[in-house]
Each structure stands twice: as structure tokens, then as C-alpha cells.
Short mmCIF file of C-alpha atoms in Angstrom, two decimals:
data_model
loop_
_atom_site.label_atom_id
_atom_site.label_comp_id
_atom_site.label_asym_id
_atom_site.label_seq_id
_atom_site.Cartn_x
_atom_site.Cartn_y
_atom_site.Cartn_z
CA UNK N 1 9.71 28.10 28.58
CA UNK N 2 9.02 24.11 27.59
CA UNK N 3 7.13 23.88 24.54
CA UNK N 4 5.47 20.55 25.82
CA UNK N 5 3.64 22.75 28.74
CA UNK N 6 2.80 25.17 25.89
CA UNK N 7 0.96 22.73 23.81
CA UNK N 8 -0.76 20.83 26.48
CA UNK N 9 -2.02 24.28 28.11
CA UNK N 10 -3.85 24.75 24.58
CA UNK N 11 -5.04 21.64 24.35
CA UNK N 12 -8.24 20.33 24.30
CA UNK N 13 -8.50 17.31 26.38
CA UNK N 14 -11.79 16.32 24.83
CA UNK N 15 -10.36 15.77 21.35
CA UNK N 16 -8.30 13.12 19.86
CA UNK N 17 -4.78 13.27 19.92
CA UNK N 18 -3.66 9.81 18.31
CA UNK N 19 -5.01 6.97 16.95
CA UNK N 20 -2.98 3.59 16.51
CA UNK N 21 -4.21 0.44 14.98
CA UNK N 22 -7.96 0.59 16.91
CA UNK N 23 -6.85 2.83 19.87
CA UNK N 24 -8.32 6.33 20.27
CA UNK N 25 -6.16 8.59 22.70
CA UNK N 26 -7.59 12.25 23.78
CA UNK N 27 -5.66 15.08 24.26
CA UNK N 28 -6.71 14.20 28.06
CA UNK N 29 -5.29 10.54 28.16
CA UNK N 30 -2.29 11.56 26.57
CA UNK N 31 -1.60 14.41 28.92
CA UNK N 32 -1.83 12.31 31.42
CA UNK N 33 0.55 9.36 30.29
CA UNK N 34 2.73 12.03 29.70
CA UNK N 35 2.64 13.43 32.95
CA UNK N 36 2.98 9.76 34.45
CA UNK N 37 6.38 8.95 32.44
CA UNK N 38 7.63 12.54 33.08
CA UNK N 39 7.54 12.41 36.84
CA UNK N 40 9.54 9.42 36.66
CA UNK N 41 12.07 10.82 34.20
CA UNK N 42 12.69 14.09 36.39
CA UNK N 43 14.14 11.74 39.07
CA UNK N 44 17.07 10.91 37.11
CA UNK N 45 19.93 13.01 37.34
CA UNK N 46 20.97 13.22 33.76
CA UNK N 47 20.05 16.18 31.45
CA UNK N 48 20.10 14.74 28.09
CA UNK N 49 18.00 11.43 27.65
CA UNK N 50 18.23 9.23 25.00
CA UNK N 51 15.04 7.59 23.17
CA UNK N 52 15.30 4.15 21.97
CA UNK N 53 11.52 3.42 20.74
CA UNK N 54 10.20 2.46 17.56
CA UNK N 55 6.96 4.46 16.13
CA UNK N 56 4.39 4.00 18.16
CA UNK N 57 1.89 5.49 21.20
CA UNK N 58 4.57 4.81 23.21
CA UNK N 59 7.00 7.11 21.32
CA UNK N 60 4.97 9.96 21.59
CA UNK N 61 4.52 9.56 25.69
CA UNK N 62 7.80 9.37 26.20
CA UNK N 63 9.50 11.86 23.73
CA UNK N 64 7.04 14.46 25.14
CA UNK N 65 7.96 13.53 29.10
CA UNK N 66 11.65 13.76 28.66
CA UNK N 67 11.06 17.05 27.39
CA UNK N 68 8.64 18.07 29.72
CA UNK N 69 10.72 16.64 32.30
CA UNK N 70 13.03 19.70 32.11
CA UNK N 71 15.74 16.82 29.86
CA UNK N 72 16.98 17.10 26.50
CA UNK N 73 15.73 14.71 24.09
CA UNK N 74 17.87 12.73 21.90
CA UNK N 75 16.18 10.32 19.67
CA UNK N 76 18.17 6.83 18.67
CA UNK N 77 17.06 5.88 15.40
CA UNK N 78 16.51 1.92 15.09
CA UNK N 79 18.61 1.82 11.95
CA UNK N 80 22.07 3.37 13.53
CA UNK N 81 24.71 0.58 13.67
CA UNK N 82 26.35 -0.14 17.20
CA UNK N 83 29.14 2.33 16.50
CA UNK N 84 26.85 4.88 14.99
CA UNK N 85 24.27 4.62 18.23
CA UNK N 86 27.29 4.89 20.14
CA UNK N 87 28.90 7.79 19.00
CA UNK N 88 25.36 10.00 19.27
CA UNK N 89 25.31 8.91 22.93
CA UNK N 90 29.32 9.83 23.18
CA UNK N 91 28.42 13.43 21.50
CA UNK N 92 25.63 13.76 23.03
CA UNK N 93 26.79 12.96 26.22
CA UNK N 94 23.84 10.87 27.48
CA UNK N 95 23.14 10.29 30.88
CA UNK N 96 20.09 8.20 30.79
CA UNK N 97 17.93 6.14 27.87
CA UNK N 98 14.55 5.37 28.31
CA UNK N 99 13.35 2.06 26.33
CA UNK N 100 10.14 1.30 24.46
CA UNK N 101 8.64 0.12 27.91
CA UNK N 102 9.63 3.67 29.58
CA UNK N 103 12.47 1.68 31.77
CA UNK N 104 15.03 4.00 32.53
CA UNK N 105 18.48 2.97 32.01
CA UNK N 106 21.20 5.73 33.28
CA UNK N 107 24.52 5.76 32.16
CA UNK N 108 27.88 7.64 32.78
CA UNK N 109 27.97 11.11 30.63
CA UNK N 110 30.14 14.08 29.77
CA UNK N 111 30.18 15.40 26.81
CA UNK N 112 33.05 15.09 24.43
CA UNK N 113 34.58 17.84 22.32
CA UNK N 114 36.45 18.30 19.01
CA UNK N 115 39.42 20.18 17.81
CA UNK N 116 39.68 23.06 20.19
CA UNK N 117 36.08 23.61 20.97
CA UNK N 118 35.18 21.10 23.61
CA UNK N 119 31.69 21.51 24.74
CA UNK N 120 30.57 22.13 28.46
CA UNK N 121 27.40 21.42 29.72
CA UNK N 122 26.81 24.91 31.27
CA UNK N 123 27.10 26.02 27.47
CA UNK N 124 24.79 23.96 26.15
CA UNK N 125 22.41 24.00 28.95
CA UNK N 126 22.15 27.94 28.36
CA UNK N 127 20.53 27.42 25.36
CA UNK N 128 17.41 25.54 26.77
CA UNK N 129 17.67 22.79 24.74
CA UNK N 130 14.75 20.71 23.56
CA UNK N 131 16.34 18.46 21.53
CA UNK N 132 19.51 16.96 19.69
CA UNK N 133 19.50 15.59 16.13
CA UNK N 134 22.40 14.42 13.77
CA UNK N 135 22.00 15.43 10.38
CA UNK N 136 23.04 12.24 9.88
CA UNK N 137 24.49 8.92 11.14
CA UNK N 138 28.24 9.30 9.28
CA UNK N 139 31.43 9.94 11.41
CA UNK N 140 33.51 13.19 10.97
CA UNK N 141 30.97 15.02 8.84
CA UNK N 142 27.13 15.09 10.40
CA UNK N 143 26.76 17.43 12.82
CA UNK N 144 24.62 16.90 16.53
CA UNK N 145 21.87 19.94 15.43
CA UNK N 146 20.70 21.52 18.98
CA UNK N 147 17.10 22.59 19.12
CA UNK N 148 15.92 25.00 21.75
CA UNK N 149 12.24 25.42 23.45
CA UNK N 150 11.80 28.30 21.78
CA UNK N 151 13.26 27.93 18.55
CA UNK N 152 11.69 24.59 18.05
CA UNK N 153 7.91 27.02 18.76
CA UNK N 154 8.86 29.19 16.41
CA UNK N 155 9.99 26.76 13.64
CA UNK N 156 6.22 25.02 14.05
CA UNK N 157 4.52 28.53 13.88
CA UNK N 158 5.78 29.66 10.83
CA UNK N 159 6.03 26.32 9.26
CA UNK N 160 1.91 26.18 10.10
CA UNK N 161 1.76 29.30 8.10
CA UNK N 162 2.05 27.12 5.16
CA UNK N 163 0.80 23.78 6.06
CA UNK N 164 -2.76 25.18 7.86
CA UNK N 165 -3.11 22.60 10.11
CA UNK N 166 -5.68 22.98 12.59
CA UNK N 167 -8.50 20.54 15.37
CA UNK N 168 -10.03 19.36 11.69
CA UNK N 169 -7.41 17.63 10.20
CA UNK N 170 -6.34 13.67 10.76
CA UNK N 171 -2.24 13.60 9.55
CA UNK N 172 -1.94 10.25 8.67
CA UNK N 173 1.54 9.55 10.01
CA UNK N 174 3.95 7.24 8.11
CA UNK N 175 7.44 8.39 8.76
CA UNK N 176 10.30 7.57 11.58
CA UNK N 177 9.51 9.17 14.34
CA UNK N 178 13.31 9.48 15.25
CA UNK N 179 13.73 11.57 12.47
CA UNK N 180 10.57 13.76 11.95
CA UNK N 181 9.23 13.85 15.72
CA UNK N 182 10.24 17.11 16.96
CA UNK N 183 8.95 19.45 14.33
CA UNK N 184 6.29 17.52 12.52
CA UNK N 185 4.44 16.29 15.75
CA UNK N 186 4.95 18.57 17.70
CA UNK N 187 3.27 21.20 15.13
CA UNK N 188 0.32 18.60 15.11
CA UNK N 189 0.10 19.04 18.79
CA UNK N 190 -0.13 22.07 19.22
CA UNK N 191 -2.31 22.99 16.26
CA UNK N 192 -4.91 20.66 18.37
CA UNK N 193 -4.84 17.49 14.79
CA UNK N 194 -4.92 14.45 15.58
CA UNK N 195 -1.32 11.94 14.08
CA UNK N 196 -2.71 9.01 12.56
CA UNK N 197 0.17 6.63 13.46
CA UNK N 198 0.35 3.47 10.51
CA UNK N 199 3.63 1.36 11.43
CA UNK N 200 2.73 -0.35 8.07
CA UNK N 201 4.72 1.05 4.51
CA UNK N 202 2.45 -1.32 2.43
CA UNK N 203 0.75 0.84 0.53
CA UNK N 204 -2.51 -0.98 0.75
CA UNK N 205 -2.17 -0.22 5.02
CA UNK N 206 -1.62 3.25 4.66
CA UNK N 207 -4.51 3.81 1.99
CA UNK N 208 -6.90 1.58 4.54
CA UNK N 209 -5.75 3.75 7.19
CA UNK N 210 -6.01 6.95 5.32
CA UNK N 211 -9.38 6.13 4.63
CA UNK N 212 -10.64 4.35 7.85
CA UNK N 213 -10.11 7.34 10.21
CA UNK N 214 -10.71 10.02 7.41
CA UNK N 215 -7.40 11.16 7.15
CA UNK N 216 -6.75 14.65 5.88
CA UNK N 217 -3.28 15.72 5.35
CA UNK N 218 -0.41 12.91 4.37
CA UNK N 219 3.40 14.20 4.53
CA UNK N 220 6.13 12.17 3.74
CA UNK N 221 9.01 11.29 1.53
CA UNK N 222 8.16 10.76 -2.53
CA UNK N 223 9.22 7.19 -1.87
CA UNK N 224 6.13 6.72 0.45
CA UNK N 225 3.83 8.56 -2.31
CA UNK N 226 5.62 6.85 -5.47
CA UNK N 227 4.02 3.32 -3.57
CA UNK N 228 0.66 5.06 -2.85
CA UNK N 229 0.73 6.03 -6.63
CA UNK N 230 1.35 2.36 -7.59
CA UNK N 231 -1.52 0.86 -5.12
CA UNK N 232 -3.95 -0.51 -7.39
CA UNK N 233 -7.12 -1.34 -5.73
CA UNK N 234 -8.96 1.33 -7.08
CA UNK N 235 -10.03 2.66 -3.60
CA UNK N 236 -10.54 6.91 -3.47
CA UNK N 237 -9.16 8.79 -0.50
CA UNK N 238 -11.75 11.59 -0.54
CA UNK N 239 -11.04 13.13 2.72
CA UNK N 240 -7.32 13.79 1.93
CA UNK N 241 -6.75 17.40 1.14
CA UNK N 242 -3.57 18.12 1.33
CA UNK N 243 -0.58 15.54 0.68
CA UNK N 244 3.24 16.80 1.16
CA UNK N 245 6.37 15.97 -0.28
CA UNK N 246 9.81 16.52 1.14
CA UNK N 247 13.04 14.98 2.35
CA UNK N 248 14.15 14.11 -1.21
CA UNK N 249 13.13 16.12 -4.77
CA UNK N 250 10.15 14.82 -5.83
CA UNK N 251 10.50 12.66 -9.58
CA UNK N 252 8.05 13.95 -12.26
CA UNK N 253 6.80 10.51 -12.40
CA UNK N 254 6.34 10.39 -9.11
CA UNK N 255 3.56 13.42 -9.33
CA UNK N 256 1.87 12.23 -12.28
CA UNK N 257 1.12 8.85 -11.07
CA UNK N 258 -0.11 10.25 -7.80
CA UNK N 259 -2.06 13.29 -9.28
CA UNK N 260 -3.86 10.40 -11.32
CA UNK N 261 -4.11 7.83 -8.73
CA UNK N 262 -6.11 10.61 -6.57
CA UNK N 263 -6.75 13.44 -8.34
CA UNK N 264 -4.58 15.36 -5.97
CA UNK N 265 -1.47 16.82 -6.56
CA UNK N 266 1.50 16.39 -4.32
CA UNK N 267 2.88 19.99 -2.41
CA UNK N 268 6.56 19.46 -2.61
CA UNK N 269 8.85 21.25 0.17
CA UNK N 270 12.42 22.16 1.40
CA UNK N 271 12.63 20.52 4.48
CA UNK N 272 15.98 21.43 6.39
CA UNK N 273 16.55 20.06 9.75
CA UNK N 274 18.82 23.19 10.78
CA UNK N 275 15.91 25.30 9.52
CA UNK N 276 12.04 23.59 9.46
CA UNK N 277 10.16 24.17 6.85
CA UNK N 278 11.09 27.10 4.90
CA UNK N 279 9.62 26.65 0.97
CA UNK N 280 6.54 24.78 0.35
CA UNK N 281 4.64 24.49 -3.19
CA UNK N 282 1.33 25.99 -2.60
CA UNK N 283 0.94 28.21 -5.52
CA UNK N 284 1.43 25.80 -8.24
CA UNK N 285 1.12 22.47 -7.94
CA UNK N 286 0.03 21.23 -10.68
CA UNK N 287 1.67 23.70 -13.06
CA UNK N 288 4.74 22.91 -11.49
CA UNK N 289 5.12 19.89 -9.26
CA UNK N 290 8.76 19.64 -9.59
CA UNK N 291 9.23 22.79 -7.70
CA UNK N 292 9.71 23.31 -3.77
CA UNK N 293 7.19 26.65 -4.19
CA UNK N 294 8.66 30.08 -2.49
CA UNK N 295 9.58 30.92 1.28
CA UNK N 296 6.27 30.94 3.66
CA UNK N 297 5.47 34.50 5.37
CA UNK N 298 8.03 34.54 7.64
CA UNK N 299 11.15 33.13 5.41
CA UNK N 300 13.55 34.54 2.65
CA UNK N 301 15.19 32.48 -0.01
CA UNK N 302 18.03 33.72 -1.97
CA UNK N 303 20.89 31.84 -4.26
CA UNK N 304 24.28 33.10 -4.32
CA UNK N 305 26.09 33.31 -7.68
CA UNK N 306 27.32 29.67 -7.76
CA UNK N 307 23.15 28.73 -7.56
CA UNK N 308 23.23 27.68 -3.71
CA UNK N 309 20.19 28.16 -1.62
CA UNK N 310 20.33 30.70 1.58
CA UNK N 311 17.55 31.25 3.51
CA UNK N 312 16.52 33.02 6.57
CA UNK N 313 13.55 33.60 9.27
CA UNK N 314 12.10 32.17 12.31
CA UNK N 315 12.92 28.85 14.16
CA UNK N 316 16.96 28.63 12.92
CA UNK N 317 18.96 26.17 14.80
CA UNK N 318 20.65 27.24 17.93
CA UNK N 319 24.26 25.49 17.38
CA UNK N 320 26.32 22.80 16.51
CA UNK N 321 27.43 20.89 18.73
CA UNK N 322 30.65 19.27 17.11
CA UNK N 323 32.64 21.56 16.76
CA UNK N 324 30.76 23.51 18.70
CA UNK N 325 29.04 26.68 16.50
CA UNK N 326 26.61 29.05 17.76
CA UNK N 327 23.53 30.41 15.56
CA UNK N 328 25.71 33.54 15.08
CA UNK N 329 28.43 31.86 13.99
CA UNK N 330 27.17 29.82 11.68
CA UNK N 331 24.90 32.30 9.54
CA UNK N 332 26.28 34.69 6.70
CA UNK N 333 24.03 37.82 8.20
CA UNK N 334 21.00 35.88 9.22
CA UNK N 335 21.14 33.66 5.63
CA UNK N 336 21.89 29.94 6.15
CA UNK N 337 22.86 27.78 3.35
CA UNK N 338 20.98 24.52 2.93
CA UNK N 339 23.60 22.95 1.03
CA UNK N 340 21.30 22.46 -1.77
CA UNK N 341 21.54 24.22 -5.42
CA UNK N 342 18.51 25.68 -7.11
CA UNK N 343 17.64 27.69 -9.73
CA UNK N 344 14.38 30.29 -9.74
CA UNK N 345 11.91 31.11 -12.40
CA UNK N 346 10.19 33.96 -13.31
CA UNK N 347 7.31 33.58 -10.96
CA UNK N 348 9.86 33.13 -7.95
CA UNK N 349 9.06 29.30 -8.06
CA UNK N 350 12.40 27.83 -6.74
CA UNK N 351 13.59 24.17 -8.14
CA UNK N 352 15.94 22.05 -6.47
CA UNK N 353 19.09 21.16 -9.00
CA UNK N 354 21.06 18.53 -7.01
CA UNK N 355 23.28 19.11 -3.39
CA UNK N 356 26.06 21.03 -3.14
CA UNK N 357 28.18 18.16 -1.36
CA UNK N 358 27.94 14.75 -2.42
CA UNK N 359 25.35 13.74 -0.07
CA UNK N 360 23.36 10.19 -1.20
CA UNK N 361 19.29 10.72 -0.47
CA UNK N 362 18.25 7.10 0.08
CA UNK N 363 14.20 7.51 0.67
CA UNK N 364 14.32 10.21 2.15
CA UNK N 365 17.56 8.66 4.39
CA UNK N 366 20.86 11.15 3.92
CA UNK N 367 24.51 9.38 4.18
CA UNK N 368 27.73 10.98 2.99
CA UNK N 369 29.99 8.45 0.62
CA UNK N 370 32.85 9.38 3.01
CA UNK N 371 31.73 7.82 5.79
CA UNK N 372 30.89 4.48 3.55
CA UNK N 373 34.65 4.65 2.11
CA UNK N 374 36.15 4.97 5.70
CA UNK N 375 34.60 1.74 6.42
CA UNK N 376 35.51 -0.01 3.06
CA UNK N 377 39.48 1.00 3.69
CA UNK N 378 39.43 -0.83 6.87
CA UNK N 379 38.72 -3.96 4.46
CA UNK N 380 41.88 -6.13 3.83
CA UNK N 381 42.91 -5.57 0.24
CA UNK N 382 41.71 -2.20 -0.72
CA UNK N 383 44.05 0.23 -1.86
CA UNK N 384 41.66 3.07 -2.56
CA UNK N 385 38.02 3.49 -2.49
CA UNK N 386 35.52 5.87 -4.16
CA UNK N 387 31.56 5.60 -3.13
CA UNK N 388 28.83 7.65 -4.99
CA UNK N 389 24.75 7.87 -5.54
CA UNK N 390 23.61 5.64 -8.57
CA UNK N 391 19.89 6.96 -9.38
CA UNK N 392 17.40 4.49 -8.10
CA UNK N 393 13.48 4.81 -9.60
CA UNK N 394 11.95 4.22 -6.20
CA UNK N 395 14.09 4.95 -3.80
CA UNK N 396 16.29 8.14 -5.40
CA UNK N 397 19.53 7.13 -5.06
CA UNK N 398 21.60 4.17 -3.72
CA UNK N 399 25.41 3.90 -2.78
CA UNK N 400 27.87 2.38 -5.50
CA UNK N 401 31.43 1.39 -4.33
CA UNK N 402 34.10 1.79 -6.32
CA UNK N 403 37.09 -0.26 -5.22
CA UNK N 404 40.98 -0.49 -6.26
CA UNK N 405 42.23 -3.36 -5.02
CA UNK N 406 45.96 -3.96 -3.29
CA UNK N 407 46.36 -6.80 -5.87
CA UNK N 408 44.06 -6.75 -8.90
CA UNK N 409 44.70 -10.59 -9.16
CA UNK N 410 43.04 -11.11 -5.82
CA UNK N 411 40.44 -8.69 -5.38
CA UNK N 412 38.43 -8.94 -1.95
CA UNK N 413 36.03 -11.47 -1.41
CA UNK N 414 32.65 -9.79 -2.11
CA UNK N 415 31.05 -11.21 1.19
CA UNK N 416 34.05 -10.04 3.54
CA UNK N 417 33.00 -6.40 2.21
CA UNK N 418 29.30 -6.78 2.61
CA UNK N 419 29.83 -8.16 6.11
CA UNK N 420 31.95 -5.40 7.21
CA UNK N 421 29.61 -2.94 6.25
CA UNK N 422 26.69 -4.34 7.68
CA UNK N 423 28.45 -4.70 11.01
CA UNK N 424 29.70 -0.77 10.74
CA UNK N 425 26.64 0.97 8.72
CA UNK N 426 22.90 0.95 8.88
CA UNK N 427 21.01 -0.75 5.73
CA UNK N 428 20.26 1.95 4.13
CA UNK N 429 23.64 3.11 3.79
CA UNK N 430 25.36 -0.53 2.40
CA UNK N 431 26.58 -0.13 -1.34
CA UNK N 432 24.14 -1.97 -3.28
CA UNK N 433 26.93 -2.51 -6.29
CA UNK N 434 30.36 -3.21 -5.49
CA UNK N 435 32.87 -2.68 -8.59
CA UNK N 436 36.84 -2.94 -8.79
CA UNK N 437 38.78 -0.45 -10.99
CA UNK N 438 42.27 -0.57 -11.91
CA UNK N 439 42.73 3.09 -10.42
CA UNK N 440 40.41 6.44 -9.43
CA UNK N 441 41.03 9.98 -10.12
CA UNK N 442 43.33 11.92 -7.98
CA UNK N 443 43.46 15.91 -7.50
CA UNK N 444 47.00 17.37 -7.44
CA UNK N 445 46.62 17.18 -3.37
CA UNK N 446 45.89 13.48 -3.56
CA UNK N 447 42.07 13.86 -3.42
CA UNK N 448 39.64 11.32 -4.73
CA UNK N 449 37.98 13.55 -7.56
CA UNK N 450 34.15 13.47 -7.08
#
């Protein structure tokens, strides 16, 4: 089965697929560049193919080719640092990248294992993968998330349970691609909508947009819709009916302003990349627009005694790949937990209450303060080093560095540490506050308490 055959097989090639800037692009058009870039990608040898393209027309074409060319995708998001591109093609074992032109640039592969579970390619391959996607870009404790055919159809059924997308609707489309492609495309696709791509994050350009092509459904991270909220021209969006918020909890703030901007309230959601689309807020959002709602049809939610977050149904991931973890193995009878901890009301509203782990949400961006630290050490002069998320009104949360120097007299030069992390981590991820403490908390084992 290849879930790019499936949609285009539904499709109507009469109706419009994408628009970009002043470019229109039927289902028809876009079948055929599609079938025009795959050809040429099923004469490469390699079975997982990289994506290095910014949002964009041409993003589409080519994600959906390398898929349909039989390959496993594996997007390359623009903000990974040289070692952090280069360790998903290591993982990943990449045999080919195709660029934002649809050049084709093949490489030598193999994938690379871990501990004692190296991973072959007749493994993998048995899985009918789709797709690859790190949770996130940090070394030692994201994990590459495999994505089959199937699963990945699944996962956009049952998360269309809840969204009711259908031919009608215009999703205007503001997110990376490289992050969001697979399931919230996709699920546009083959519910026959047309993506409204806006490469703009002005607020202003997305509104104009919006309201140009009579856009009908917005989804995105409350970053995106805490702009939107602050865009003063005065303009209405009257087409938009539905306008979703996930990646990040949504600040109370955050839905007021927006709910009186446009006299629409947001639909906040539990987004999981492991899982799709599980919770969504459909029952009460303006009663309640700080919570993620309760499971769709096909999904279960549950919270162990501690308050984390389990859930189960359709469209689960298919396996880790380092170290390599089937579906079986990684679910507690079916349940998988999010990492996130919530707490349920009466009505069976669920409401996120902060991560399990110490995971930093940076506008919707996810980086883990260990990966930041293991960077910092490398600096000349620090003895110890603790990094953590500092609330941030706009953006959620930003990385703080806490730093014990060697010698307190001579601390490190602020601009050596800045430099180093910029050549090591993507923006998003660079401490935004560096302080230096005489000392940090230790466990008995020597642990920096969190």
C-alpha cells in the first residue's frame, strides 16, 4: 500500500490542491509534477531520501514523489545545525537528498545502530515505511519516529474524525513543513482541501492571505495565533471556521485576545508525533479554552496515578529507530505515554499540567536542556552546567544557562559561549540568558537536580 497512490486515486483533478503567493495548482497539475519528480527519484538506488526544501510548492512535489517513489521520506529541517543535519542522515542512513530544485544528490548509506540493537535495513524495510521524523534535533535523547503507509492512513482518518475537513475548506498553511508535512498535509490531501501555503509569519500576511483566498480552517502553534490576536488593522476573517491550537499549551491570554480579535475561539489539541492527533477541544471552547478537549472516536485517554497521560487507538507509531523499539515494545498494553501530565475534570475535559521530562517548548519548537549542556561543557572554563525553560509571553519558553565556572575569577567570555552554540545548535535552541553560579545542586549519584 503507498498512501500517496491512495490519495491521488481519490482525488479530484479538477479542484485546487494549493495555492502559493498568486499560483493556483489542481489536484491534476499536482499529480502530475508529482509523477514527473517521482519517476526520477525511483532511479536512484537508495531507499530512504532525504528532503532539504523550505515551505513551498516545491515541498509538496517532492515530499509526495519520494514517497510515491516506493523511498522513505526523511525531511531536513532548515534550522538543524551541521552536526544535527548530520546525525539524522547518519541514523537515518540516507542514501540520496533531493534539493529545493528536485536535483538528486546520492550519498553512501547504512544505517547505524546503538547499544546492542543495531538496525538492518531488511528490518526496517518490513515495516513499509513512509516516513522518518526525530522528535527532536538533540543528541542521545530524540528518537528517529518511523511512520508506515498504513499507519500514517490511519492516523489522518481518525484525526479527520475531529478536524472535519473536507473539498470545502481552504487550510491556510503557516507552519514548517519539515515538521507538520506528513500528517497535516497529507490529511488535507486526501480529504480533497485545498493548503493555503503563506511563507510569511507577519501577521498582517497571514490575515491578507486568510482572507484573499477565503481561508477556512487555520492550525498552528499559539505563538502563530498570539500574533494574529495582536494584528491590529481591524480587518474580519469571516470565512474562517475553525482555527486550531497545538504543539505547545495554549496561554489564557492567548484565547482571549484571539476570541476577541475574531470572535472565534481557538480548538486547542494534543498533538503527539508518535501518535497524531489524539484530543482535540471541540466540546468547549469557549467554556474552557485552556483544555486539549477528550480523545476523538477512535482514541482513549487515561492518566496513571502520578497524573501522566496514556493514550491509545489508531495510527500509533511503528518503532523507534534508535535503539531500535517496535510498536509492541514500546506500549504498556496498547496505552502510550505522551510524556505529558494532565489532570481531568468532571466533564472528562483533559488539561495539560506541564511535561513529564524537562523538555523546553520554544513556539511550538521542542529541545531537551541536556543536549544544550553537552554543548556548553565542551566550552573552556565550565565546570558544571545546568540549562532550563524560563517562561517567555510569546514564545512559551526559552533556554536559560546556568554555568559554574572552573575559576569564578575568570568566568568565560560571554561571546566564546554564544559562538559555540550557534555553531553546534539551531536558533531556537541558544540560551537566551547566560548566568554563572558559584555551584548547582547535586543528587547523591552526582546528578544535576532539575
Amino acid at each position: 500500500m503507498n498512501i500517496v497512490e491512495h490519495i491521488f486515486e481519490k482525488a479530484d483533478r479538477r479542484a485546487i490542491a494549493l495555492i502559493c503567493a498568486d499560483e493556483e495548482i489542481s489536484y491534476g497539475e499536482l499529480i502530475s509534477r508529482t509523477d514527473a519528480a517521482a519517476a526520477r527519484i525511483a532511479t536512484c538506488a537508495a531507499e530512504r531520501v532525504a528532503l532539504d526544501c523550505p515551505n513551498g510548492v516545491a515541498h509538496v512535489v517532492f515530499a509526495l514523489a519520494i514517497v510515491r517513489a516506493g523511498k522513505c521520506l526523511i525531511p531536513l529541517a532548515s534550522e538543524l545545525a551541521p552536526p544535527e543535519r548530520e546525525r539524522v542522515l547518519r541514523e537515518t542512513g540516507v542514501g540520496a537528498i533531493v534539493d529545493a530544485c528536485g536535483e538528486i544528490v546520492t550519498q553512501a548509506s547504512g544505517l547505524c545502530g546503538t547499544g546492542e540493537t543495531p538496525v538492518s535495513r531488511a528490518r526496517l524495510a518490513a515495516l513499509n515505511p513512509a516516513f522518518i521524523r526525530f522528535s527532536s534535533g538533540t543528541t542521545g535523547t530524540s528518537k528517529g519516529i518511523v511512520i508506515s503507509h498504513e499507519t500514517l492512513l490511519a492516523r489522518v482518518i481518525a484525526a479527520n474524525r475531529g478536524l472535519g475537513i473536507g473539498p470545502a475548506d481552504r487550510v491556510v498553511w503557516i507552519l514548517p513543513m519539515a515538521h507538520h508535512f506528513a500528517v497535516s498535509i497529507m490529511l488535507y490531501l486526501l480529504h480533497g482541501a485545498t493548503t493555503i501555503i503563506e511563507n510569511s509569519h507577519l501577521a498582517e500576511d497571514v490575515l491578507s492571505a486568510g482572507i484573499k483566498h477565503v481561508g477556512t480552517v487555520l492550525y498552528g502553534a499559539p505563538f502563530h495565533h498570539a500574533l494574529l490576536a495582536a494584528e491590529d488593522s481591524g480587518r474580519a476573517w469571516s470565512s474562517l471556521r475553525l482555527a486550531v491550537s497545538t504543539a505547545a499549551a495554549l496561554p489564557a491570554a492567548t484565547a482571549e485576545a484571539f476570541l476577541a480579535r475574531f470572535g472565534l475561539p481557538l480548538t486547542q489539541g494534543l498533538g503527539v508525533i508518535e501518535v497524531g492527533l489524539p484530543l482535540l477541544n471541540l466540546h468547549a471552547t469557549r467554556e474552557k479554552p485552556g483544555s486539549i478537549g477528550r480523545p476523538l472516536p477512535d482514541y482513549e485517554a487515561r492518566l496513571d496515578g502520578d497524573g501522566a497521560l496514556l493514550v491509545r487507538g489508531p495510527g500509533m507509531l511503528d518503532a523507534y529507530l534508535h535503539p531500535w523499539r517496535t510498536r509492541d515494545a514500546i506500549m504498556e498494553e496498547g496505552w502510550f505515554r505522551t510524556g505529558d501530565l494532565a489532570r481531568v475534570d468532571a466533564d472528562g475535559d483533559y488539561f495539560l499540567q506541564g511535561r513529564a521530562s524537562s523538555v523546553i517548548n520554544v513556539a511550538g519548537l521542542k529541545c531537551f536542556p541536556e543536549e544544550i549542556e553537552t554543548v556548553l561543557a565542551q566550552c573552556a572554563g565550565v565546570k558544571l552546567v545546568r540549562v532550563s525553560g524560563r517562561p517567555h509571553p510569546k514564545v512559551g519558553a526559552v533556554p536559560l544557562a546556568e554555568i559554574v565556572p572552573v575559576d569564578p575569577s575568570t568566568p568565560p567570555k560571554l561571546s566564546a559561549l554564544i559562538g559555540h552554540c550557534r555553531s553546534q545548535l539551531a536558533r531556537y535552541k541558544l540560551p537566551v540568558e547566560f548566568r554563572f553560579v558559584d555551584g548547582l545542586p547535586l543528587t547523591a549519584s552526582g546528578k544535576i537536580k532539575r
